[in-house]
JSON list of C-alpha atoms in Angstrom, two decimals:
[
{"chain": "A", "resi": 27, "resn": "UNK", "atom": "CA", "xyz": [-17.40, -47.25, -8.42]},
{"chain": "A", "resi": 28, "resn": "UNK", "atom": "CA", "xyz": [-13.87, -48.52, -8.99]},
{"chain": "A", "resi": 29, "resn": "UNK", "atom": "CA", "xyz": [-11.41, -48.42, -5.95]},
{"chain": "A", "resi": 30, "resn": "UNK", "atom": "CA", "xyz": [-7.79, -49.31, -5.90]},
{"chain": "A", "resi": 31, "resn": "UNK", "atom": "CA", "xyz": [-6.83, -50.61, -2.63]},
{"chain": "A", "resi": 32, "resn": "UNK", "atom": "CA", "xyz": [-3.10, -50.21, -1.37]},
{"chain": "A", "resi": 33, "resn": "UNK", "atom": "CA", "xyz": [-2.60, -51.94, 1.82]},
{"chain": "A", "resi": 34, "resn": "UNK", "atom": "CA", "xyz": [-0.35, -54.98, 2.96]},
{"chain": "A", "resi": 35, "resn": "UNK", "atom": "CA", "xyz": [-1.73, -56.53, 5.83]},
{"chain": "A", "resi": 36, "resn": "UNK", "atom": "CA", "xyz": [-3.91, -59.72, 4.47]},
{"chain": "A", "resi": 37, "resn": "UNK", "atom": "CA", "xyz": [-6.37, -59.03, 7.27]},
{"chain": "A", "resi": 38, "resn": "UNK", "atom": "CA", "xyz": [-7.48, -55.54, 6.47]},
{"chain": "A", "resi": 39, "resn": "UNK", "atom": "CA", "xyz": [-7.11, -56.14, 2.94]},
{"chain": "A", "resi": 40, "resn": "UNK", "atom": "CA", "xyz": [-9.91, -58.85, 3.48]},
{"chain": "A", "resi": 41, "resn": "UNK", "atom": "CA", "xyz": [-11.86, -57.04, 5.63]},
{"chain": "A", "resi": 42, "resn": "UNK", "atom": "CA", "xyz": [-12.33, -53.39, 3.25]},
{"chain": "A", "resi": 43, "resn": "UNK", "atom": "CA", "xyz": [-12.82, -55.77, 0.00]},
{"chain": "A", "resi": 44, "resn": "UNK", "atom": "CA", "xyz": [-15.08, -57.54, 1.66]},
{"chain": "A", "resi": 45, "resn": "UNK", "atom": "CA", "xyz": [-16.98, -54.37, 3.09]},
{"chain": "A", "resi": 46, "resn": "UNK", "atom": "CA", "xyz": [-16.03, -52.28, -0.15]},
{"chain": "A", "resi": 47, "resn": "UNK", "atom": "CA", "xyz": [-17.44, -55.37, -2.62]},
{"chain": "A", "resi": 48, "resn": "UNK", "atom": "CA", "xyz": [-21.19, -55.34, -0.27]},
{"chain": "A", "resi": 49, "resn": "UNK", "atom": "CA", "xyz": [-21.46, -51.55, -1.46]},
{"chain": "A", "resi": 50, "resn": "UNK", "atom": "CA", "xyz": [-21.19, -52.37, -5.10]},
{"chain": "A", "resi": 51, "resn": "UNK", "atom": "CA", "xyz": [-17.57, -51.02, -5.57]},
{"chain": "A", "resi": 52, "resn": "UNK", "atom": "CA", "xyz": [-15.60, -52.77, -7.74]},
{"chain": "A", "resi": 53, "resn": "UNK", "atom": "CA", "xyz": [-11.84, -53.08, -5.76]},
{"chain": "A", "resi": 54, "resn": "UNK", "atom": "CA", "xyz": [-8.64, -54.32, -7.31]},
{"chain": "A", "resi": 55, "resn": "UNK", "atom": "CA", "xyz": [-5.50, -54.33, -4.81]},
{"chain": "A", "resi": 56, "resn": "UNK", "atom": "CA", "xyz": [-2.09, -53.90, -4.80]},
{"chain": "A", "resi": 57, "resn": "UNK", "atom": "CA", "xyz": [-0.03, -55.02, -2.00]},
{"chain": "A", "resi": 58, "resn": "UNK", "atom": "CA", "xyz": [3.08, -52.76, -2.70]},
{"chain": "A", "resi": 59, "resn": "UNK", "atom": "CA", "xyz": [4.04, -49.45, -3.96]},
{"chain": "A", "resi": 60, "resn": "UNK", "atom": "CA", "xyz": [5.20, -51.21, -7.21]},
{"chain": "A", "resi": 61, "resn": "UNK", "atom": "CA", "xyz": [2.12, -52.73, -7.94]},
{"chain": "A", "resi": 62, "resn": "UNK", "atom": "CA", "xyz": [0.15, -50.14, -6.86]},
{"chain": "A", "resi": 63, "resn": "UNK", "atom": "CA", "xyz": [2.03, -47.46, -9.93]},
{"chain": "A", "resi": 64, "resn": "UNK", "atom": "CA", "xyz": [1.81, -50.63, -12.33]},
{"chain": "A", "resi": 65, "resn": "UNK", "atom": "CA", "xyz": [-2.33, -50.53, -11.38]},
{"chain": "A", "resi": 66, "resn": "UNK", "atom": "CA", "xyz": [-2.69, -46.37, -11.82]},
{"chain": "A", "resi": 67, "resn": "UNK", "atom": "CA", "xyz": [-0.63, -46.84, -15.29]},
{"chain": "A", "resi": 68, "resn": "UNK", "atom": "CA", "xyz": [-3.39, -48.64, -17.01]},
{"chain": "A", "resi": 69, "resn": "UNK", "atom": "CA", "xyz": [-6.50, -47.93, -15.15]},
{"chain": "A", "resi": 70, "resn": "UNK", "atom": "CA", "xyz": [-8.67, -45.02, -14.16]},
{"chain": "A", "resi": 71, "resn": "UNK", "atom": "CA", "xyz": [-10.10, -45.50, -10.55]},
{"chain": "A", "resi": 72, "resn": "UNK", "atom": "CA", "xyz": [-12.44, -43.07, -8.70]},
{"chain": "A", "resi": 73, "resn": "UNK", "atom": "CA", "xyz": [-10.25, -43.20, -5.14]},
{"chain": "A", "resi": 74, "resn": "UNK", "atom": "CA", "xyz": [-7.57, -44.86, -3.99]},
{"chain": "A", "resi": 75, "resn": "UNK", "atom": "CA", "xyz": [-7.29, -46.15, -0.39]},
{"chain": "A", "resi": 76, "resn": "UNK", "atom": "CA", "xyz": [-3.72, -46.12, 0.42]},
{"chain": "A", "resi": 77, "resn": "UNK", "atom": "CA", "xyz": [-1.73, -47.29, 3.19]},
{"chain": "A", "resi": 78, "resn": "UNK", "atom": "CA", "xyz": [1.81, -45.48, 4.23]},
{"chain": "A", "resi": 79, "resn": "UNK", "atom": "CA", "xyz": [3.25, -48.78, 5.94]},
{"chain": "A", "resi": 80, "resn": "UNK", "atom": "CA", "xyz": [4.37, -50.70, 2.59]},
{"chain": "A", "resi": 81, "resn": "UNK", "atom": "CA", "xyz": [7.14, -53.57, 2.19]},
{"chain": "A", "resi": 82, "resn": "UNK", "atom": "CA", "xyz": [9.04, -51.09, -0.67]},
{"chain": "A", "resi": 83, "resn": "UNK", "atom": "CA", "xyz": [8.59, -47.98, 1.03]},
{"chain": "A", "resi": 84, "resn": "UNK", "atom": "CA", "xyz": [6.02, -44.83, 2.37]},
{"chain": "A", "resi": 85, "resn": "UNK", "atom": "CA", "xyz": [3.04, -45.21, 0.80]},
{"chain": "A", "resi": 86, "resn": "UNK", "atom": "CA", "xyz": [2.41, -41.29, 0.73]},
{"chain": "A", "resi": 87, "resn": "UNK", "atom": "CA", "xyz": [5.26, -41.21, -1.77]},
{"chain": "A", "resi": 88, "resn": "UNK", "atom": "CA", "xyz": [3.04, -42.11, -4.34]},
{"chain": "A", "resi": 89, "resn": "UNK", "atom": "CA", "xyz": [0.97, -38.93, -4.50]},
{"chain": "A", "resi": 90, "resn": "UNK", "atom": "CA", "xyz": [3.56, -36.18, -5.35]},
{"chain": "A", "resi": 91, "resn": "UNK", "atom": "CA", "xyz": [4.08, -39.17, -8.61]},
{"chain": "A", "resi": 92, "resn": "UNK", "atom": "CA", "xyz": [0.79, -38.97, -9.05]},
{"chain": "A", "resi": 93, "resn": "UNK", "atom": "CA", "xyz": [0.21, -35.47, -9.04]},
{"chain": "A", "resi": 94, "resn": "UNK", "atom": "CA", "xyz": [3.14, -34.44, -11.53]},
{"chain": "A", "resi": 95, "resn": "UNK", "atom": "CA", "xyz": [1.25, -36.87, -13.83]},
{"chain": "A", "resi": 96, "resn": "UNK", "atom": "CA", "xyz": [-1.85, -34.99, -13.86]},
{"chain": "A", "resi": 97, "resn": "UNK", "atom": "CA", "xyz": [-3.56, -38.18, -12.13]},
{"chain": "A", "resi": 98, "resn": "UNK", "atom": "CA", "xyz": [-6.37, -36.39, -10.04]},
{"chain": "A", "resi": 99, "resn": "UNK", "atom": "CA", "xyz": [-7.87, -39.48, -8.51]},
{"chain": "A", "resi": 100, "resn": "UNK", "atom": "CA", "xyz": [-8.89, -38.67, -4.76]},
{"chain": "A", "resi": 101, "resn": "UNK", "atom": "CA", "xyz": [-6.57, -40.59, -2.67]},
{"chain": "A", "resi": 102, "resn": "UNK", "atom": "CA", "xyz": [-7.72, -41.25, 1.09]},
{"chain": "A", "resi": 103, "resn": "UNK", "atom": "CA", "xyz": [-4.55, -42.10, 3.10]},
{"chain": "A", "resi": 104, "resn": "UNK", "atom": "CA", "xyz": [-5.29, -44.98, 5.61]},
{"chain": "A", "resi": 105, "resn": "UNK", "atom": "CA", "xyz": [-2.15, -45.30, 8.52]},
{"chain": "A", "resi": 106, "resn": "UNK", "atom": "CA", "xyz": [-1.74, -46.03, 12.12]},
{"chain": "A", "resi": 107, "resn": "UNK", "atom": "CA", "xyz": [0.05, -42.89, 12.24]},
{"chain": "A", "resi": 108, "resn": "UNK", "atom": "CA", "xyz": [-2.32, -40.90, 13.37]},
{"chain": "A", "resi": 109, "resn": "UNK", "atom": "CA", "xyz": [0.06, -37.51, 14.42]},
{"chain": "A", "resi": 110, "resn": "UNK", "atom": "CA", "xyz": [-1.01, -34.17, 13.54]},
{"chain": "A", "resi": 111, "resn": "UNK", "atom": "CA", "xyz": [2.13, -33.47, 12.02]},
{"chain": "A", "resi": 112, "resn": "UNK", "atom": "CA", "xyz": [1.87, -37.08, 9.89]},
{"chain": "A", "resi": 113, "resn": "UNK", "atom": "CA", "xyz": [-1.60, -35.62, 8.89]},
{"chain": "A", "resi": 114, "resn": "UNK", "atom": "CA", "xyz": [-0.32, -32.64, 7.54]},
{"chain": "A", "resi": 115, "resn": "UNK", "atom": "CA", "xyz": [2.73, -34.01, 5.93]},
{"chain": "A", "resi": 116, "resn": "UNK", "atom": "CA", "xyz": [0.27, -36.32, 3.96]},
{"chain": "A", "resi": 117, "resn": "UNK", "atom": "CA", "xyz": [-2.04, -33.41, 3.03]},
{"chain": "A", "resi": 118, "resn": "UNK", "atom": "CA", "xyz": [0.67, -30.81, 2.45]},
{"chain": "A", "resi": 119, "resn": "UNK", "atom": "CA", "xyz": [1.90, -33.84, -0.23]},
{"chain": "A", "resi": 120, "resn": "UNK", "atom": "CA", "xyz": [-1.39, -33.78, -2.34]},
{"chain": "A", "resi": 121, "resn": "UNK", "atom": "CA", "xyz": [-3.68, -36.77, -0.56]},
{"chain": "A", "resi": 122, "resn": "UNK", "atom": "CA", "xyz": [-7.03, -35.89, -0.14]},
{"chain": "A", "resi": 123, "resn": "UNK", "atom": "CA", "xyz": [-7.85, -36.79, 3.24]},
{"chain": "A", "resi": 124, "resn": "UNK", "atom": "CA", "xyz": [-6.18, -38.96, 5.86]},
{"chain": "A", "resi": 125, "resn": "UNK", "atom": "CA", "xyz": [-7.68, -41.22, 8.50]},
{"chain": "A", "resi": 126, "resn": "UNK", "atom": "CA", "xyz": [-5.84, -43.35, 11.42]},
{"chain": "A", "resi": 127, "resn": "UNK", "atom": "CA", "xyz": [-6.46, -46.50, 11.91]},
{"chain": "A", "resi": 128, "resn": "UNK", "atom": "CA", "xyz": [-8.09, -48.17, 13.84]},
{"chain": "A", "resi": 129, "resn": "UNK", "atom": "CA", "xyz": [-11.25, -46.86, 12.45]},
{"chain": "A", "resi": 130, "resn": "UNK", "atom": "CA", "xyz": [-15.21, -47.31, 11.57]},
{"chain": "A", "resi": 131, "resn": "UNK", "atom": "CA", "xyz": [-15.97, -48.57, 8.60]},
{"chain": "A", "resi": 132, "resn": "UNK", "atom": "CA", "xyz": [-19.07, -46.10, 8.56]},
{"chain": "A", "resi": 133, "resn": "UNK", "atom": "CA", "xyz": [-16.17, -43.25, 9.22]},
{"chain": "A", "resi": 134, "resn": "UNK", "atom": "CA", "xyz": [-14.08, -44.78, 6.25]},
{"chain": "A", "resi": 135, "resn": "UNK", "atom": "CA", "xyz": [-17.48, -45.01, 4.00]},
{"chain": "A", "resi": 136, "resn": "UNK", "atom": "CA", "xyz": [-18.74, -41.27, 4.78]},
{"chain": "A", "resi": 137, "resn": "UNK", "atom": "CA", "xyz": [-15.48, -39.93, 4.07]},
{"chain": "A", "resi": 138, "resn": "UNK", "atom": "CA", "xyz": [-14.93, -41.63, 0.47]},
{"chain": "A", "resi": 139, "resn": "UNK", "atom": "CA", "xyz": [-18.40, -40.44, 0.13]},
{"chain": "A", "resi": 140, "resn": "UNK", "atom": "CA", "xyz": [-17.32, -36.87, 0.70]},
{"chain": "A", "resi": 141, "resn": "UNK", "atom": "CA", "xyz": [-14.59, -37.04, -1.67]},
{"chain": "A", "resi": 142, "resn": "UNK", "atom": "CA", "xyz": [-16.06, -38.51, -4.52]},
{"chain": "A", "resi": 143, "resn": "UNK", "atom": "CA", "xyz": [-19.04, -35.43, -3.85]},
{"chain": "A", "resi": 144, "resn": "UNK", "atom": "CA", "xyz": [-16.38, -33.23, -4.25]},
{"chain": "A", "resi": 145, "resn": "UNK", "atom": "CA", "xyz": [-16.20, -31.55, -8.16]},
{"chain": "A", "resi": 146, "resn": "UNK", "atom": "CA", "xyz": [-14.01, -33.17, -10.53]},
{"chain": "A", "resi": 147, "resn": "UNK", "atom": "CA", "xyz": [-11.17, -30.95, -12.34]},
{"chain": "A", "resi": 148, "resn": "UNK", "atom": "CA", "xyz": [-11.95, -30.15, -15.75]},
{"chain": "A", "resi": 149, "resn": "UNK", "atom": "CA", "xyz": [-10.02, -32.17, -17.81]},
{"chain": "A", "resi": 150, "resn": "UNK", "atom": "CA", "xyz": [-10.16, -34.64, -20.87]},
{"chain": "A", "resi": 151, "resn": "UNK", "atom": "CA", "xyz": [-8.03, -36.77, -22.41]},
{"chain": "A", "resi": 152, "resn": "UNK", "atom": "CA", "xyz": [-9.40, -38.23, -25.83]},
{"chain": "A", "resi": 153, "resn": "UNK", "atom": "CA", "xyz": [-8.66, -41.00, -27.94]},
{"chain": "A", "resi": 154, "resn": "UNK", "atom": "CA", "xyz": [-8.86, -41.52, -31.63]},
{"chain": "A", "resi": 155, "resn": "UNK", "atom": "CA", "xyz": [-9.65, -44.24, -33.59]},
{"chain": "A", "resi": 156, "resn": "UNK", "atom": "CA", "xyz": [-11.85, -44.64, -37.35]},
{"chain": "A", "resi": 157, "resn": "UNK", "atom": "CA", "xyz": [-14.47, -41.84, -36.54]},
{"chain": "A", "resi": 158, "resn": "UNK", "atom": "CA", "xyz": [-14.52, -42.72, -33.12]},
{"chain": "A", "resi": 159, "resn": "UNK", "atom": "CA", "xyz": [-13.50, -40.41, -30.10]},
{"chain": "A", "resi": 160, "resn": "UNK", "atom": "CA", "xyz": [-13.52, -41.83, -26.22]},
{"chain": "A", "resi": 161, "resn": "UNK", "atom": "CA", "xyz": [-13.50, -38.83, -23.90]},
{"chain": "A", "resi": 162, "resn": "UNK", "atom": "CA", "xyz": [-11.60, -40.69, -21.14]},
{"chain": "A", "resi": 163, "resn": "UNK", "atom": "CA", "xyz": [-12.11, -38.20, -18.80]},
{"chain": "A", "resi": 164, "resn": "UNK", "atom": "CA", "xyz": [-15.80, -37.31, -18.96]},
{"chain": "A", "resi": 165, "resn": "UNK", "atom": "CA", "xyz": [-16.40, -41.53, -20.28]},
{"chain": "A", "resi": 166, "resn": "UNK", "atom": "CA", "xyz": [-18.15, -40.41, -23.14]},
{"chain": "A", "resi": 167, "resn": "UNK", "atom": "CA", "xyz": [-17.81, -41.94, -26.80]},
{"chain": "A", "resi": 168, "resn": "UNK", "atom": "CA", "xyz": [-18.57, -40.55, -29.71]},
{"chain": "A", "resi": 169, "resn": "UNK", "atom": "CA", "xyz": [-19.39, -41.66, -33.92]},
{"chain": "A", "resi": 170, "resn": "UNK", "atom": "CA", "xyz": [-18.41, -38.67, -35.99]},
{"chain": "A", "resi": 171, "resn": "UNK", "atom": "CA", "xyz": [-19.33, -36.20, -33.24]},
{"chain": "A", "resi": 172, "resn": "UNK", "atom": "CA", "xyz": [-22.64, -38.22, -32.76]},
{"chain": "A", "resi": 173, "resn": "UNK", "atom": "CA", "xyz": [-22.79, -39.80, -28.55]},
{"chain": "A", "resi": 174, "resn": "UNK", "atom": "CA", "xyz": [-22.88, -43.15, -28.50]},
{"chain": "A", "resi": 175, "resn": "UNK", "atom": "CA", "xyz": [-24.53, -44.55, -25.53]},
{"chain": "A", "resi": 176, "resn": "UNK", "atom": "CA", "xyz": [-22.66, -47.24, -24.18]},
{"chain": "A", "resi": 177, "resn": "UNK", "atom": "CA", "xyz": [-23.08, -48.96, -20.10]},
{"chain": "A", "resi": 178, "resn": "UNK", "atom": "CA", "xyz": [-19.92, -48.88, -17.97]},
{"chain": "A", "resi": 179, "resn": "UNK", "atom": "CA", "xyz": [-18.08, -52.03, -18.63]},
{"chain": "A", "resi": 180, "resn": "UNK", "atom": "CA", "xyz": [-18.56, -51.74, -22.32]},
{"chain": "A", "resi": 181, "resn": "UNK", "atom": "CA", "xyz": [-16.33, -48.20, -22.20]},
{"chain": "A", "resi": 182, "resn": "UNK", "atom": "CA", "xyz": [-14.14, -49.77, -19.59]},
{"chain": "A", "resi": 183, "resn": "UNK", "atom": "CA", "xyz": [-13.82, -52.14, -23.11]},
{"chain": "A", "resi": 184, "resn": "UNK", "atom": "CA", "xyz": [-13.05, -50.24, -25.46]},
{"chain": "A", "resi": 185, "resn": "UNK", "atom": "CA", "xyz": [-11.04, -47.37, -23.48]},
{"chain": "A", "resi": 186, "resn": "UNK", "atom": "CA", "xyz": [-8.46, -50.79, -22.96]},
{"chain": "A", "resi": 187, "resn": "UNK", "atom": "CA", "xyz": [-8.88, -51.56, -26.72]},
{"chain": "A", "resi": 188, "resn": "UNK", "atom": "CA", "xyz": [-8.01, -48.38, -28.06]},
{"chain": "A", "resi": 189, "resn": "UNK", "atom": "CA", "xyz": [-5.40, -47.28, -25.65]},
{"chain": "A", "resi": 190, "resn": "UNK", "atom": "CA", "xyz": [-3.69, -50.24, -27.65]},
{"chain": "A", "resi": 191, "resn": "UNK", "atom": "CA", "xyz": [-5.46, -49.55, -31.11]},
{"chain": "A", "resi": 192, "resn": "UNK", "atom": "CA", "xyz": [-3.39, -51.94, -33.39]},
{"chain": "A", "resi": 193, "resn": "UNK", "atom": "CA", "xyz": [-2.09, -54.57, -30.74]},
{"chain": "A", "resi": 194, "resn": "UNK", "atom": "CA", "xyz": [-3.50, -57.29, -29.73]},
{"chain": "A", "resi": 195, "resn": "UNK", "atom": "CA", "xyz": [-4.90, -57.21, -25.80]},
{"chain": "A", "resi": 196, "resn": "UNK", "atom": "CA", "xyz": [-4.94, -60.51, -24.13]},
{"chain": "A", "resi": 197, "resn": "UNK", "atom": "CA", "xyz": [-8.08, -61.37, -22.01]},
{"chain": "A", "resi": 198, "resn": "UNK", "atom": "CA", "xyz": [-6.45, -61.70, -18.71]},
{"chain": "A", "resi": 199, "resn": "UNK", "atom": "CA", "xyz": [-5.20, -57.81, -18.79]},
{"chain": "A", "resi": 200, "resn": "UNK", "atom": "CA", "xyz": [-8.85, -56.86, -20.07]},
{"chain": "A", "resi": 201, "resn": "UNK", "atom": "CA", "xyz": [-10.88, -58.97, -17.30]},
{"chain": "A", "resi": 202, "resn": "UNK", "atom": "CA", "xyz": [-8.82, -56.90, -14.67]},
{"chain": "A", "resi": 203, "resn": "UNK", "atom": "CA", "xyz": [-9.67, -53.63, -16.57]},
{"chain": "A", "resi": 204, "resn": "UNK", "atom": "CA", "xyz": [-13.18, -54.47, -16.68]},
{"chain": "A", "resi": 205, "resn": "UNK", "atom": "CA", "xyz": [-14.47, -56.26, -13.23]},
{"chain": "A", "resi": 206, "resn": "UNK", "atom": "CA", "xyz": [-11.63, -56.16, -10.76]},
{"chain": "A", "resi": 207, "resn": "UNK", "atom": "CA", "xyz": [-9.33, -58.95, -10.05]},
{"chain": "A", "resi": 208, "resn": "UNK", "atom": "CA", "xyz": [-11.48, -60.22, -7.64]},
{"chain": "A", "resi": 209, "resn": "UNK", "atom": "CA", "xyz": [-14.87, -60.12, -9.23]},
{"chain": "A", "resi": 210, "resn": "UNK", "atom": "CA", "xyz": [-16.96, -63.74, -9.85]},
{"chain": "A", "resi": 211, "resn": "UNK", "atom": "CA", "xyz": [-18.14, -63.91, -13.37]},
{"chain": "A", "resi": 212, "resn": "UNK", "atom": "CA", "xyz": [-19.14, -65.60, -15.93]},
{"chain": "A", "resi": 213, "resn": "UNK", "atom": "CA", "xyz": [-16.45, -67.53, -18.78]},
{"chain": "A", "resi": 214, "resn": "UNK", "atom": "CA", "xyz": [-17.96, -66.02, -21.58]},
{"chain": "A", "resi": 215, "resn": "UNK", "atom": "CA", "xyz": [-18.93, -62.03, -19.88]},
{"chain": "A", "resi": 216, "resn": "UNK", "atom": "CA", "xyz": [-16.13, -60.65, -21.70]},
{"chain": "A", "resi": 217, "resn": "UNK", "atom": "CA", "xyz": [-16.96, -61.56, -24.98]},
{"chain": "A", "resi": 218, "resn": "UNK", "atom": "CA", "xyz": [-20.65, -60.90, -24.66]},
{"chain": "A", "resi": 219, "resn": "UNK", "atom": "CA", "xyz": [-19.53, -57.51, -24.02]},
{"chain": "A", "resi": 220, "resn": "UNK", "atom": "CA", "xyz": [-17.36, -57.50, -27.39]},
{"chain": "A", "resi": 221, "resn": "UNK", "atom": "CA", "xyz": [-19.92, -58.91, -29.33]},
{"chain": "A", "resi": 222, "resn": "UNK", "atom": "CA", "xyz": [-21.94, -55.79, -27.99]},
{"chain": "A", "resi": 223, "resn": "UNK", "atom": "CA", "xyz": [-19.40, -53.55, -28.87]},
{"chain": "A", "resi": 224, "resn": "UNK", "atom": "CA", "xyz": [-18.89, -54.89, -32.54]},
{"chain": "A", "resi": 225, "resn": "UNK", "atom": "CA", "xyz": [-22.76, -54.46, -33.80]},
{"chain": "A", "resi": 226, "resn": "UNK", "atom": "CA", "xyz": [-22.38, -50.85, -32.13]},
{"chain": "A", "resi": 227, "resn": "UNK", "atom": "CA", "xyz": [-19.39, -49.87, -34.09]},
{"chain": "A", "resi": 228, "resn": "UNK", "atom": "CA", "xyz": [-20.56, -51.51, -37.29]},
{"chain": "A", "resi": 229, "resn": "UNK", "atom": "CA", "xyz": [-19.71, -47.84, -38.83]},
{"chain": "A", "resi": 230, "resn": "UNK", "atom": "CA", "xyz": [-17.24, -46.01, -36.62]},
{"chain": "A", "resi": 231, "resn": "UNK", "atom": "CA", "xyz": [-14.33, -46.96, -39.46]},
{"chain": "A", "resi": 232, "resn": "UNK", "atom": "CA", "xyz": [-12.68, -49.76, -36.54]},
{"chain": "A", "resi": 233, "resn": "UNK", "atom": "CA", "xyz": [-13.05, -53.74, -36.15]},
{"chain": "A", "resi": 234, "resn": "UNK", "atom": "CA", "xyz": [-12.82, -55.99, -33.37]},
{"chain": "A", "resi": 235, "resn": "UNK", "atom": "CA", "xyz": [-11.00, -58.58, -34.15]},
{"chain": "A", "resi": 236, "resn": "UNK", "atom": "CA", "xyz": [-10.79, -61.54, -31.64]},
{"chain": "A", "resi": 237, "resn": "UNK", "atom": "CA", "xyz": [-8.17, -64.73, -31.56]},
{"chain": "A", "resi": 238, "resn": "UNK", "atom": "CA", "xyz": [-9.37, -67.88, -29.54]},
{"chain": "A", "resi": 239, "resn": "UNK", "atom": "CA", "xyz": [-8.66, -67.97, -26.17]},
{"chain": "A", "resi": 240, "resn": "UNK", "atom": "CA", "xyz": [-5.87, -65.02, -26.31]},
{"chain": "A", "resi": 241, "resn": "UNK", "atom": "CA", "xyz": [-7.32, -61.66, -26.63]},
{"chain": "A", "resi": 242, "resn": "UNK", "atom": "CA", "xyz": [-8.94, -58.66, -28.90]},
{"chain": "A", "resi": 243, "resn": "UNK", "atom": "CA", "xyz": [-7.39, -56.28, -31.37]},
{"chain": "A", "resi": 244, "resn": "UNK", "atom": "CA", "xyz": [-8.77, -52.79, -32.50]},
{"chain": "A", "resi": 245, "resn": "UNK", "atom": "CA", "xyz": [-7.59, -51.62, -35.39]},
{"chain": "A", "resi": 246, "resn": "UNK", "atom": "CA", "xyz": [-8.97, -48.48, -38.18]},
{"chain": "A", "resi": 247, "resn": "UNK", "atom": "CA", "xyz": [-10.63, -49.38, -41.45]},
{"chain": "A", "resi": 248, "resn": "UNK", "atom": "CA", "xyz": [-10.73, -45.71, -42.37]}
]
């Protein structure tokens, strides 16, 4: 499960990665509403955990943006103000739920539970490259209509690769797509994954092609 955290204060940012990380979800954060759009415009995340106190401005802003982008991710609005009317201005504005702070963990936990229960919309965006198709929505990929079965960080891969099909990608901008900007791993993870990727698309009409030290390029053969 991949979180985006949105939240300023260094202490509760510690204390919800920290919390967030021991229940296997993966958790990048952004400390500003800048940083939190720049995060959104290049990855998918399953909920986002935003604050409304920010340096650049009301964190609720960003989920009217959001929403006239078609970006359905579940967004859980975390504030000390805890009003009624502050509730339903943040729920009459498109978040999914709101809770005031300070709260449980075990409250915070059972309520991102309940949203990611809750039925996704049904929508797909696809991506073309050679004869194969990513179904970004649904994470599915595909060889000439045949399902290719691929584990979680290998799509998270290739979804980066061919939203840039042609261009290089440098290694720092797929780590964070892959395992968080604050995951521990291992020097060479990312290319084992690659090296994965190329025997599985040995005839999907695309190559990986890699440069030392700098990044990965997909590009069509077909």
């Amino acid at each position: 499960m991949r979180i985006l955290l949105v939240e300023d204060e260094p202490e509760m940012v510690s204390a919800l990665r920290a919390a967030l990380k021991r229940h296997d979800m993966v958790v990048d954060h952004a400390g500003t509403l800048l940083e939190a759009e720049g995060f959104v415009a290049v990855d998918s995340y399953d909920a986002i955990l935003l604050d409304r106190q920010l340096p650049d401005g009301d964190g609720l802003s960003l989920v009217p943006r959001l929403r006239s982008a078609r970006n359905t991710t579940p967004v859980l609005v975390l504030t000390a103000r805890g009003d009624t009317s502050d509730k339903v201005d943040g729920l009459d504005m498109g978040a999914d739920d709101y809770l005031a702070k300070p709260f449980a963990f075990e409250e915070l936990l059972a309520r991102l539970r309940a949203l990611l229960r809750r039925p996704a919309p049904l929508q797909s965006q696809f991506i073309r490259a050679g004869d194969l198709v990513l179904d970004v929505g649904h994470r599915e990929a595909s060889i000439r209509a045949e399902p290719l079965s691929l584990p979680r960080r290998e799509l998270l891969v290739l979804e980066a690769l061919m939203r840039r099909t042609g261009r290089m990608v440098q290694r720092e901008a797929l780590m964070e797509a892959v395992f968080g900007l604050d995951d521990e791993i291992q020097s060479n993870a990312l290319d084992t994954h690659v090296s994965r990727l190329r025997r599985k698309l040995a005839d999907a009409g695309v190559t990986i092609n890699g440069i030392r030290g700098i990044g990965y390029l997909l590009r069509e053969t077909t």
